[in-house]
Coordinates of C-alpha atoms in Angstrom, one line a residue:
X1 CA 0.2 0.1 0.2
X2 CA 2.8 2.4 0.7
X3 CA 4.3 1.8 -2.4
X4 CA 1.0 2.7 -4.3
X5 CA 0.5 5.5 -2.1
X6 CA 3.9 7.0 -2.7
X7 CA 3.2 6.3 -6.6
X8 CA 0.3 8.2 -6.5
X9 CA 1.7 11.0 -4.6
X10 CA 4.6 11.3 -7.3
X11 CA 2.1 11.8 -9.7
X12 CA 0.4 14.3 -8.1
X13 CA 3.7 16.2 -7.5
X14 CA 4.7 15.8 -10.9
X15 CA 1.2 17.4 -12.1
X16 CA 1.4 20.0 -9.7
X17 CA 4.9 20.8 -10.5
X18 CA 4.1 21.0 -14.1
X19 CA 1.4 23.3 -13.9
X20 CA 3.3 25.4 -11.4
X21 CA 6.3 25.5 -13.6
X22 CA 8.7 24.1 -11.1
X23 CA 11.1 21.6 -12.1
X24 CA 10.0 18.1 -10.5
X25 CA 13.8 17.1 -9.8
X26 CA 14.8 20.0 -8.1
X27 CA 11.2 19.7 -6.0
X28 CA 12.3 16.7 -4.9
X29 CA 15.8 17.9 -3.8
X30 CA 14.3 20.5 -2.2
X31 CA 11.8 18.6 -0.1
X32 CA 14.8 15.9 0.9
X33 CA 16.8 19.2 1.8
X34 CA 14.3 21.3 3.6
X35 CA 11.6 18.8 4.6
X36 CA 7.9 19.0 3.2
X37 CA 6.9 21.7 5.2
X38 CA 6.4 24.1 1.9
X39 CA 3.8 21.4 0.7
X40 CA 1.6 21.9 4.2
X41 CA -2.0 23.1 3.5
X42 CA -2.8 26.3 5.3
X43 CA -6.7 25.7 4.6
X44 CA -8.7 28.2 2.5
X45 CA -7.1 31.3 1.4
X46 CA -8.6 34.1 3.8
X47 CA -7.4 36.9 1.6
X48 CA -9.4 35.6 -1.3
X49 CA -12.6 33.5 0.1
X50 CA -13.6 35.9 2.7
X51 CA -16.2 38.5 2.1
X52 CA -15.0 42.0 2.3
X53 CA -15.7 44.3 5.3
X54 CA -15.4 47.6 3.4
X55 CA -15.9 50.0 6.2
X56 CA -12.5 48.6 7.3
X57 CA -10.4 49.8 4.3
X58 CA -9.8 53.7 4.8
X59 CA -6.3 54.8 4.4
X60 CA -4.5 57.1 6.6
X61 CA -2.4 59.2 4.3
X62 CA 0.3 60.4 7.0
X63 CA 3.8 60.1 6.9
X64 CA 5.3 56.8 7.9
X65 CA 7.9 56.4 10.2
X66 CA 10.8 55.6 7.7
X67 CA 13.5 55.1 10.4
X68 CA 11.7 51.6 11.1
X69 CA 11.4 50.5 7.6
X70 CA 14.2 48.4 6.9
X71 CA 15.5 45.5 5.6
X72 CA 14.4 42.6 7.7
X73 CA 16.9 41.7 10.2
X74 CA 15.9 37.9 9.8
X75 CA 17.3 37.7 6.2
X76 CA 20.3 38.7 4.2
X77 CA 18.1 40.5 1.7
X78 CA 14.6 41.6 1.6
X79 CA 11.8 41.8 1.7
X80 CA 11.6 42.7 -2.1
X81 CA 8.2 43.4 -3.2
X82 CA 7.1 42.7 -6.8
X83 CA 4.0 43.5 -8.9
X84 CA 3.0 41.3 -11.4
X85 CA -0.6 41.7 -12.9
X86 CA -4.2 42.4 -12.3
X87 CA -7.1 39.9 -13.5
X88 CA -9.6 42.6 -14.2
X89 CA -12.3 39.7 -14.6
X90 CA -11.5 38.0 -11.2
X91 CA -10.8 41.4 -9.4
X92 CA -7.6 39.8 -8.4
X93 CA -4.1 41.4 -7.7
X94 CA -1.1 39.2 -8.3
X95 CA 2.3 39.9 -6.9
X96 CA 5.3 38.3 -4.8
X97 CA 7.8 39.2 -2.2
X98 CA 11.3 37.8 -2.0
X99 CA 13.9 37.1 0.8
X100 CA 17.3 35.8 0.8
X101 CA 18.5 33.9 3.8
X102 CA 20.6 31.1 4.9
X103 CA 17.8 29.6 6.7
X104 CA 16.8 26.2 5.5
X105 CA 13.3 26.6 7.1
X106 CA 12.0 30.0 6.1
X107 CA 9.2 31.4 8.0
X108 CA 5.5 31.9 6.6
X109 CA 4.5 35.5 5.2
X110 CA 1.6 36.8 7.2
X111 CA -0.8 39.2 5.1
X112 CA -3.1 41.5 7.0
X113 CA -6.0 43.0 4.6
X114 CA -8.2 45.4 6.4
X115 CA -11.3 44.3 4.6
X116 CA -10.7 40.5 5.8
X117 CA -11.4 39.2 9.4
X118 CA -8.6 36.9 9.3
X119 CA -5.0 37.3 8.0
X120 CA -3.9 35.2 5.2
X121 CA -0.3 33.4 4.8
X122 CA 1.9 32.8 2.2
X123 CA 4.5 29.7 2.0
X124 CA 8.0 30.0 0.6
X125 CA 8.8 28.6 -2.9
X126 CA 12.6 28.1 -3.4
X127 CA 13.8 29.6 -6.3
X128 CA 17.9 29.2 -6.2
X129 CA 20.6 29.0 -3.8
X130 CA 24.0 30.2 -4.2
X131 CA 26.8 29.4 -1.6
X132 CA 24.1 28.9 0.9
X133 CA 22.0 31.5 0.5
X134 CA 18.4 30.7 -0.4
X135 CA 16.2 33.0 -2.6
X136 CA 12.5 32.1 -1.6
X137 CA 9.6 33.9 -3.2
X138 CA 6.0 34.3 -1.7
X139 CA 3.1 34.7 -4.0
X140 CA 0.7 37.0 -3.1
X141 CA -2.9 37.2 -4.2
X142 CA -5.5 39.9 -3.1
X143 CA -9.0 40.8 -3.9
X144 CA -9.8 44.5 -5.4
X145 CA -12.5 46.7 -4.3
X146 CA -14.1 48.7 -6.8
X147 CA -13.5 52.3 -5.4
X148 CA -11.5 52.0 -2.2
X149 CA -7.5 51.5 -2.1
X150 CA -6.5 49.1 0.2
X151 CA -3.5 49.2 2.7
X152 CA -1.9 45.9 3.0
X153 CA 0.3 45.1 6.1
X154 CA 2.7 42.0 6.1
X155 CA 5.3 40.7 8.1
X156 CA 7.0 37.2 8.9
X157 CA 6.5 34.6 11.6
X158 CA 9.2 34.3 14.2
X159 CA 11.0 31.0 14.3
X160 CA 8.9 29.4 16.5
X161 CA 5.8 30.5 14.2
X162 CA 4.3 32.9 16.7
X163 CA 4.0 36.5 16.4
X164 CA 5.5 38.8 18.6
X165 CA 3.9 42.1 20.4
X166 CA 6.2 44.0 18.1
X167 CA 6.9 42.4 15.1
X168 CA 8.7 44.1 12.0
X169 CA 5.9 45.0 9.4
X170 CA 5.5 46.8 6.3
X171 CA 3.0 47.7 4.1
X172 CA 1.7 48.5 0.6
X173 CA -1.2 49.8 -1.3
X174 CA -3.3 47.9 -3.9
X175 CA -5.7 50.2 -6.1
X176 CA -9.0 50.2 -6.8
X177 CA -10.4 48.3 -9.6
X178 CA -12.5 51.3 -11.1
X179 CA -10.1 53.9 -9.8
X180 CA -6.8 55.4 -10.9
X181 CA -3.6 53.3 -10.8
X182 CA -0.7 55.8 -9.6
X183 CA 2.8 54.8 -10.3
X184 CA 6.4 56.1 -10.3
X185 CA 9.1 55.5 -12.9
X186 CA 12.8 55.8 -12.3
X187 CA 16.0 54.9 -14.1
X188 CA 19.9 54.8 -13.9
X189 CA 19.9 54.1 -10.1
X190 CA 23.7 54.5 -9.3
X191 CA 26.7 56.3 -9.8
X192 CA 29.2 55.5 -12.8
X193 CA 32.8 55.8 -11.7
X194 CA 33.2 59.2 -13.6
X195 CA 31.1 61.0 -11.2
X196 CA 33.4 62.9 -8.8
X197 CA 32.8 62.9 -5.1
X198 CA 28.9 61.9 -5.1
X199 CA 28.2 62.4 -1.4
X200 CA 29.8 66.1 -1.7
X201 CA 28.6 67.0 -5.1
X202 CA 25.1 65.3 -5.0
X203 CA 24.5 64.5 -1.3
X204 CA 24.9 60.6 -2.3
X205 CA 22.0 58.4 -3.6
X206 CA 19.0 59.4 -1.1
X207 CA 17.7 62.6 -2.3
X208 CA 15.6 61.7 -4.9
X209 CA 14.3 58.5 -3.3
X210 CA 13.5 60.7 0.0
X211 CA 11.3 62.7 -2.4
X212 CA 9.8 59.6 -4.3
X213 CA 8.9 58.3 -0.7
X214 CA 7.5 61.6 0.3
X215 CA 5.4 61.7 -2.9
X216 CA 4.2 58.3 -1.7
X217 CA 2.8 59.5 1.6
X218 CA 0.9 62.3 0.3
X219 CA -0.8 59.9 -2.5
X220 CA 0.2 56.1 -2.6
X221 CA 2.0 54.6 -5.4
X222 CA 0.5 51.2 -6.4
X223 CA 3.5 50.4 -8.6
X224 CA 7.1 51.5 -9.1
X225 CA 8.5 50.6 -12.5
X226 CA 12.1 50.4 -13.0
X227 CA 13.1 51.2 -16.6
X228 CA 16.9 49.9 -17.0
X229 CA 20.0 50.4 -14.6
X230 CA 18.4 49.5 -11.3
X231 CA 21.9 48.5 -10.2
X232 CA 25.2 49.4 -11.7
X233 CA 27.3 46.1 -12.0
X234 CA 30.2 47.5 -14.2
X235 CA 32.9 46.9 -11.7
X236 CA 32.4 43.3 -12.5
X237 CA 35.4 43.8 -14.7
X238 CA 37.6 45.1 -11.7
X239 CA 37.3 41.6 -10.2
X240 CA 40.9 40.0 -10.1
X241 CA 39.8 37.2 -12.5
X242 CA 38.7 39.6 -15.1
X243 CA 41.8 42.3 -14.8
X244 CA 43.8 39.0 -15.5
X245 CA 41.3 38.6 -18.5
X246 CA 41.5 41.7 -20.0
X247 CA 45.3 42.1 -19.8
X248 CA 45.4 39.2 -22.1
X249 CA 46.1 39.7 -26.0
X250 CA 43.1 39.8 -28.1
X251 CA 43.4 36.3 -29.5
X252 CA 44.0 34.8 -26.3
X253 CA 41.2 36.8 -24.4
X254 CA 38.7 36.0 -27.1
X255 CA 39.6 32.0 -26.9
X256 CA 39.7 32.1 -23.3
X257 CA 37.2 29.7 -21.4
X258 CA 34.9 31.0 -18.7
X259 CA 36.0 28.3 -16.0
X260 CA 34.9 27.7 -12.8
X261 CA 37.1 30.1 -11.3
X262 CA 36.1 32.9 -13.2
X263 CA 32.3 32.1 -12.8
X264 CA 32.6 31.8 -8.9
X265 CA 34.3 35.2 -9.0
X266 CA 31.6 36.7 -11.2
X267 CA 28.6 35.4 -9.5
X268 CA 30.3 36.4 -6.1
X269 CA 30.6 40.2 -7.3
X270 CA 26.9 40.0 -8.6
X271 CA 25.6 38.4 -5.6
X272 CA 27.3 40.5 -3.1
X273 CA 26.4 43.8 -5.2
X274 CA 23.0 42.8 -5.2
X275 CA 22.8 42.4 -1.3
X276 CA 24.7 45.7 -0.6
X277 CA 22.7 47.6 -3.1
X278 CA 19.2 45.9 -2.1
X279 CA 19.9 46.6 1.8
X280 CA 21.1 50.2 1.4
X281 CA 19.6 53.6 1.7
X282 CA 16.0 54.7 1.0
X283 CA 16.0 52.5 -1.9
X284 CA 15.7 49.7 0.1
X285 CA 13.0 51.1 2.1
X286 CA 11.0 51.8 -1.3
X287 CA 11.6 48.3 -2.4
X288 CA 9.8 46.9 0.8
X289 CA 6.9 49.3 0.5
X290 CA 6.3 49.8 -3.7
X291 CA 5.7 46.6 -5.6
X292 CA 8.4 47.0 -8.4
X293 CA 7.7 46.1 -12.4
X294 CA 11.2 45.6 -13.9
X295 CA 13.2 45.8 -17.0
X296 CA 16.7 45.9 -17.5
X297 CA 19.4 47.8 -19.3
X298 CA 23.2 47.4 -20.0
X299 CA 24.5 48.6 -16.5
X300 CA 22.3 45.6 -14.8
X301 CA 25.0 43.6 -16.8
X302 CA 28.0 45.3 -17.9
X303 CA 28.5 48.5 -19.6
X304 CA 27.3 48.3 -22.9
X305 CA 26.6 44.5 -22.9
X306 CA 25.1 43.4 -26.4
X307 CA 26.4 46.1 -28.5
X308 CA 30.1 45.1 -28.9
X309 CA 31.4 43.7 -32.0
X310 CA 30.8 39.7 -32.3
X311 CA 33.9 38.7 -31.7
X312 CA 34.3 40.3 -28.4
X313 CA 30.4 40.0 -27.6
X314 CA 30.2 36.0 -28.3
X315 CA 33.3 35.3 -26.8
X316 CA 33.3 32.7 -23.8
X317 CA 33.8 34.9 -21.2
X318 CA 31.6 37.8 -22.2
X319 CA 28.8 35.3 -22.4
X320 CA 29.4 33.9 -19.4
X321 CA 29.3 37.4 -17.7
X322 CA 25.9 37.7 -19.2
X323 CA 24.6 34.4 -17.9
X324 CA 25.7 35.3 -14.4
X325 CA 24.2 38.7 -14.7
X326 CA 20.8 37.3 -15.9
X327 CA 20.4 34.5 -13.3
X328 CA 20.7 37.4 -10.4
X329 CA 18.5 39.7 -12.4
X330 CA 15.8 37.1 -12.6
X331 CA 16.1 36.3 -8.9
X332 CA 16.4 39.8 -7.3
X333 CA 14.3 41.9 -9.8
X334 CA 11.9 39.3 -11.2
X335 CA 11.7 36.9 -8.5
X336 CA 12.1 34.2 -11.0
X337 CA 14.9 31.4 -12.0
X338 CA 14.9 30.3 -15.9
X339 CA 12.3 27.6 -15.1
X340 CA 9.7 29.8 -13.7
X341 CA 9.6 32.9 -15.8
X342 CA 6.3 31.9 -17.0
X343 CA 4.9 31.5 -13.7
X344 CA 6.5 35.2 -12.9
X345 CA 4.5 36.8 -16.0
X346 CA 7.5 36.8 -18.2
X347 CA 7.6 35.8 -21.8
X348 CA 10.1 35.0 -24.2
X349 CA 11.1 34.0 -27.6
X350 CA 11.6 30.2 -28.8
X351 CA 15.3 31.4 -28.7
X352 CA 15.2 31.2 -25.1
X353 CA 16.7 35.0 -24.6
X354 CA 14.9 37.5 -23.3
X355 CA 12.0 38.0 -20.8
X356 CA 9.3 40.6 -21.8
X357 CA 6.7 41.9 -19.2
X358 CA 3.0 43.0 -20.3
X359 CA 1.3 43.7 -17.2
X360 CA -2.3 45.8 -16.7
X361 CA -2.2 48.8 -14.3
X362 CA -5.9 48.7 -13.8
X363 CA -8.8 48.6 -16.1
X364 CA -7.4 51.5 -18.3
X365 CA -3.5 51.3 -19.1
X366 CA -1.4 48.4 -20.4
X367 CA 2.1 48.4 -19.7
X368 CA 4.7 46.8 -21.9
X369 CA 8.3 46.4 -20.9
X370 CA 10.4 44.8 -23.9
X371 CA 13.5 43.4 -23.0
X372 CA 15.6 45.0 -25.3
X373 CA 19.2 43.9 -23.9
X374 CA 18.9 39.9 -24.0
X375 CA 18.5 39.8 -27.6
X376 CA 20.7 42.6 -28.7
X377 CA 23.6 42.7 -31.0
X378 CA 25.3 45.3 -33.1
X379 CA 22.8 45.5 -35.8
X380 CA 19.4 44.3 -33.7
X381 CA 17.9 45.3 -30.4
X382 CA 14.7 42.8 -30.5
X383 CA 14.5 39.9 -32.9
X384 CA 11.6 39.8 -35.6
X385 CA 10.1 36.7 -33.6
X386 CA 9.8 38.9 -30.4
X387 CA 8.2 41.7 -32.3
X388 CA 5.8 39.2 -33.2
X389 CA 5.2 38.0 -30.0
X390 CA 4.8 41.4 -28.8
X391 CA 2.1 42.4 -31.5
X392 CA 0.0 39.1 -30.6
X393 CA 0.3 39.5 -26.9
X394 CA -0.5 43.1 -26.9
X395 CA -3.6 42.7 -28.8
X396 CA -4.9 39.8 -26.7
X397 CA -3.6 41.7 -23.4
X398 CA -5.9 44.8 -24.5
X399 CA -9.3 45.3 -22.8
X400 CA -12.3 46.7 -23.9
X401 CA -12.0 49.3 -21.2
X402 CA -7.9 50.1 -22.2
X403 CA -7.3 53.8 -23.0
X404 CA -3.6 53.9 -22.7
X405 CA -0.5 51.6 -24.1
X406 CA 2.7 52.6 -22.3
X407 CA 6.1 51.0 -23.8
X408 CA 9.0 51.2 -21.4
X409 CA 12.2 51.1 -23.1
X410 CA 15.7 51.1 -21.7
X411 CA 16.9 54.2 -24.1
X412 CA 14.6 56.8 -25.8
X413 CA 12.9 56.3 -28.8
X414 CA 12.9 59.7 -29.8
X415 CA 16.2 61.7 -29.2
X416 CA 18.4 63.7 -31.0
X417 CA 20.1 61.7 -33.8
X418 CA 23.7 60.9 -32.9
X419 CA 25.3 61.7 -36.0
X420 CA 23.8 65.4 -35.9
X421 CA 24.8 65.7 -32.5
X422 CA 28.8 64.8 -33.1
X423 CA 28.6 67.4 -36.2
X424 CA 27.3 70.0 -33.9
X425 CA 30.1 69.5 -31.2
X426 CA 32.6 69.8 -33.8
X427 CA 31.2 73.1 -35.1
X428 CA 31.2 74.1 -31.6
X429 CA 34.7 73.5 -31.1
X430 CA 34.1 71.4 -28.1
X431 CA 37.3 69.4 -27.3
X432 CA 35.4 66.2 -26.4
X433 CA 36.7 63.1 -28.1
X434 CA 34.0 60.4 -29.4
X435 CA 34.8 58.6 -26.8
X436 CA 33.7 61.4 -24.4
X437 CA 30.7 62.0 -26.5
X438 CA 29.4 58.3 -26.1
X439 CA 30.2 58.3 -22.6
X440 CA 28.3 61.9 -21.9
X441 CA 25.3 60.7 -24.1
X442 CA 24.7 57.5 -22.9
X443 CA 26.0 57.0 -19.7
X444 CA 29.1 55.1 -20.7
X445 CA 31.7 54.9 -18.0
X446 CA 35.1 53.7 -17.0
X447 CA 33.9 50.2 -17.4
X448 CA 33.2 50.7 -21.0
X449 CA 36.8 52.4 -21.3
X450 CA 38.3 49.4 -19.8
X451 CA 37.1 47.1 -22.1
X452 CA 37.7 49.8 -25.0
X453 CA 41.3 50.3 -23.9
X454 CA 42.0 46.7 -24.1
X455 CA 39.7 45.6 -27.2
X456 CA 40.8 48.3 -29.6
X457 CA 39.6 51.8 -31.0
X458 CA 37.3 50.2 -33.8
X459 CA 34.9 49.4 -30.7
X460 CA 34.0 53.1 -30.2
X461 CA 33.1 53.5 -33.9
X462 CA 30.8 50.5 -33.6
X463 CA 29.0 51.3 -30.6
X464 CA 25.5 51.1 -31.3
X465 CA 23.8 51.2 -27.9
X466 CA 20.8 53.4 -28.7
X467 CA 17.7 53.9 -30.7
X468 CA 18.7 57.2 -32.0
X469 CA 22.2 55.3 -33.6
X470 CA 21.6 55.2 -37.7
X471 CA 21.9 51.3 -37.7
X472 CA 18.6 51.1 -36.1
X473 CA 16.7 53.3 -37.8
X474 CA 15.0 51.0 -39.9
X475 CA 14.0 48.7 -37.0
X476 CA 13.1 51.5 -35.1
X477 CA 10.5 52.5 -38.0
X478 CA 9.1 48.8 -37.9
X479 CA 8.5 48.9 -34.4
X480 CA 6.9 52.3 -34.4
X481 CA 4.4 51.1 -37.3
X482 CA 3.4 47.9 -35.5
X483 CA 2.3 50.4 -32.5
X484 CA 0.8 52.5 -35.1
X485 CA -1.5 49.5 -36.6
X486 CA -2.3 48.7 -32.7
X487 CA -3.3 52.2 -31.8
X488 CA -5.5 52.9 -35.0
X489 CA -7.3 49.6 -34.8
X490 CA -7.9 49.3 -31.1
X491 CA -8.2 53.0 -30.1
X492 CA -5.7 53.1 -27.7
X493 CA -2.9 56.0 -27.0
X494 CA 0.4 54.8 -27.1
X495 CA 3.2 56.4 -24.9
X496 CA 7.0 55.7 -24.7
X497 CA 8.7 56.2 -21.3
X498 CA 12.8 56.0 -21.5
X499 CA 15.5 56.4 -19.4
X500 CA 19.5 56.0 -19.8
X501 CA 20.3 59.4 -20.9
X502 CA 20.8 61.4 -17.6
X503 CA 18.6 64.0 -18.4
X504 CA 14.6 64.8 -18.3
X505 CA 12.6 65.6 -21.4
X506 CA 10.1 64.8 -23.8
X507 CA 9.5 64.3 -27.3
X508 CA 6.6 63.1 -29.7
X509 CA 6.0 61.0 -32.9
X510 CA 2.8 62.5 -34.9
X511 CA 1.1 62.2 -38.2
X512 CA 2.9 64.6 -40.6
X513 CA -0.2 66.3 -41.8
X514 CA -2.4 66.0 -38.4
X515 CA -4.1 69.0 -37.1
X516 CA -6.0 67.4 -34.3
X517 CA -3.8 65.3 -31.7
X518 CA -6.8 64.2 -29.8
X519 CA -7.8 62.2 -33.0
X520 CA -4.2 61.7 -34.2
X521 CA -3.6 57.5 -33.2
X522 CA 0.0 58.2 -34.7
X523 CA 0.4 61.0 -31.8
X524 CA 2.6 59.1 -29.3
X525 CA 4.5 61.1 -26.5
X526 CA 8.0 60.0 -25.4
X527 CA 8.7 60.9 -21.7
X528 CA 12.6 60.8 -20.8
X529 CA 13.4 60.5 -17.2
X530 CA 16.9 59.9 -15.9
X531 CA 18.6 59.6 -13.8
X532 CA 17.2 59.1 -10.1
X533 CA 20.9 58.8 -8.9
X534 CA 23.7 59.0 -11.3
X535 CA 25.0 62.5 -12.3
X536 CA 24.1 64.4 -15.4
X537 CA 25.9 65.3 -18.6
X538 CA 27.7 69.0 -18.8
X539 CA 26.1 71.9 -20.2
X540 CA 28.3 71.6 -23.5
X541 CA 26.3 68.4 -24.2
X542 CA 22.9 69.6 -23.5
X543 CA 23.6 72.8 -26.1
X544 CA 24.8 70.4 -28.9
X545 CA 21.9 68.2 -28.1
X546 CA 19.4 71.3 -28.7
X547 CA 21.5 72.2 -31.5
X548 CA 21.0 68.7 -33.3
X549 CA 17.3 68.7 -32.1
X550 CA 15.3 68.7 -35.5
X551 CA 12.2 67.6 -36.8
X552 CA 12.9 64.2 -38.5
X553 CA 10.7 62.1 -40.9
X554 CA 10.2 58.5 -39.4
X555 CA 8.3 57.5 -42.7
X556 CA 6.1 58.9 -45.3
X557 CA 3.4 60.0 -42.8
X558 CA 4.9 60.4 -39.5
X559 CA 7.4 62.6 -38.3
X560 CA 9.2 63.0 -34.8
X561 CA 10.7 65.6 -32.7
X562 CA 11.5 67.0 -29.2
X563 CA 9.2 69.4 -27.5
X564 CA 9.7 72.2 -25.1
X565 CA 8.7 71.6 -21.3
X566 CA 11.6 73.2 -19.3
X567 CA 10.9 76.9 -19.6
X568 CA 12.2 78.0 -16.0
X569 CA 15.0 76.1 -14.1
X570 CA 14.4 74.7 -10.7
X571 CA 15.6 78.1 -9.1
X572 CA 13.0 79.9 -11.2
X573 CA 15.5 81.4 -13.9
X574 CA 14.4 81.1 -17.5
X575 CA 16.0 78.4 -19.7
X576 CA 17.4 78.9 -23.2
X577 CA 17.5 75.3 -23.7
X578 CA 13.9 73.9 -22.8
X579 CA 13.9 70.4 -24.3
X580 CA 16.3 68.7 -22.1
X581 CA 17.2 69.6 -18.4
X582 CA 20.4 67.9 -16.9
X583 CA 19.3 67.5 -13.5
X584 CA 18.4 64.4 -11.4
X585 CA 15.0 63.4 -12.0
X586 CA 12.4 60.7 -11.5
X587 CA 8.6 60.5 -12.9
X588 CA 5.4 60.5 -11.0
X589 CA 2.3 59.1 -13.1
X590 CA -1.3 59.7 -12.2
X591 CA -4.4 58.9 -14.2
X592 CA -6.5 62.0 -14.1
X593 CA -10.6 61.8 -14.1
X594 CA -10.8 62.5 -17.6
X595 CA -8.8 59.4 -18.1
X596 CA -5.8 61.5 -19.1
X597 CA -2.2 60.1 -18.0
X598 CA -0.4 63.0 -16.1
X599 CA 3.4 62.1 -16.3
X600 CA 5.3 64.5 -13.9
X601 CA 9.1 64.9 -14.1
X602 CA 9.9 65.6 -10.7
X603 CA 13.6 67.4 -11.2
X604 CA 15.9 67.7 -8.3
X605 CA 16.4 71.3 -6.5
X606 CA 19.9 72.6 -6.3
X607 CA 20.0 71.9 -2.5
X608 CA 19.2 68.5 -3.2
X609 CA 16.4 68.6 -1.0
X610 CA 13.0 67.9 -2.8
X611 CA 12.2 68.6 -6.7
X612 CA 10.4 70.9 -9.1
X613 CA 7.5 69.2 -11.1
X614 CA 7.3 69.5 -14.6
X615 CA 4.0 67.9 -15.9
X616 CA 3.2 66.6 -19.4
X617 CA -0.3 65.7 -20.3
X618 CA -1.1 62.7 -22.3
X619 CA -5.0 63.1 -23.5
X620 CA -6.7 59.8 -24.0
X621 CA -7.4 59.0 -28.0
X622 CA -10.5 60.2 -29.1
X623 CA -10.9 57.9 -31.8
X624 CA -13.2 54.5 -31.2
X625 CA -11.7 51.2 -31.8
X626 CA -12.1 49.5 -35.3
X627 CA -11.6 46.0 -34.6
X628 CA -11.8 44.0 -31.0

């Protein structure tokens, strides 16, 4: 009987793992190592099955005591919240929390929904282990009210399973289904090595994160979008093993194997740096209070990764670096491993490269974060298959109530052309070399210089790490035309949000002969918000970018241009250059009662305390859908 019972149990677990996306053999190992506690049944899900007690859902918008909001002392890192999606039909919010710990018996996550009589529980799912450090994901599902925001409190059980009188708690807000979904966008969340004395010159990394949490206090954000470079991992090349590799001659360097010693050194760097970065300063507080949606860009891996000439990009060591970076990116930023990406709401092409995210910010906004780094080469940013996949999935995820389609890209789609910028800089007599130009426009730092110095000067001429480079013009046109088709046929307004370039600004695409933006489905605004931490480029770069900012034709019926939004500086002085402002910034996004989206670029004040607001209104498209 025991053998039959065991057989039936094994089949049941295999079916469960197949549905959940978990590797069965790993599951068996986990049970053997950690015990079967993770499979215990907590009974009915109190957070989903109990009736709402709506009168208990009130929010007190008082300032939180952030001194008490810290990474948990129980864990090496975490908790980190992630937002995954909202199932509108089921009124269900889906997300997760992540912890990193050396404990083999992780505590249950306890969740308090103020509209429910009982608390809910979530058990840990093991994602990965590195050097005795275990990554656990806690799945969270909550019901949404139609017109009231919920303030959710959560904490972790103590080792004996009991709640103490004063547990460390955190909270986050889930939106009302029929009301606005408020969110914040940021990018470039670290200092490159060329920024001199960040503490003295910029007061460090906290000022704009302090401002973001202040805005969160005033009117809570339901989601936080990381548009790329959430962490600067360029110093992976400063490890002794990588310094030794860079010192080799070209032929030897390209032929070098990414052996176990190099792999360990690189993985240790990524793990240690993520833990340090995710447990430091105001950023660590935000991670535990506002659920994140992330994409990534080159600094999350290595400066310029993906855009190097093939002989360098495809070398065994560079590919090994990319594999290690993606492992920890998926764990820390997506709460997934390579076998659970679908469960985490990420999609990829048959090549296995890339993790694209499509998620509903309520009933009226669909947000798309294409992975513009994993498939990148000198010639292409996304594969043809990924474009087909995005087209299909965007259309299938649009709801009859969707009014806005927001595309989050690592680098801006609409931006002054690099070629004209260089010509302008030469005419200005600026002494910046091409190396300096690339560095100042696209945030390239000394990590890039290290590779450049070893790989040869042709690398600099071949660097094509932006949509603004000529080699990507045709791909950019096809991407925009794909989105134009969706906007026209489905009656949704498309908006781009991008970072990378360390300035605030805005641009637009529009039908060349259009006179009514409200009824022009080709009218698409580009929001540029960068950087929340990194230092801005010098004034000479801004001047040259403005001189090279023209109205460009994208195709026979579409034009693109930058637009004036900065008429005054943060100190009230009139600005000569109104399109781009070289100060640190982040972007606040609110849905207004008329169903417009208001993107407010919040630009850092000169004393590094607080921000000045520069709003950009994106109207709903007043054209009905042609098909559904």
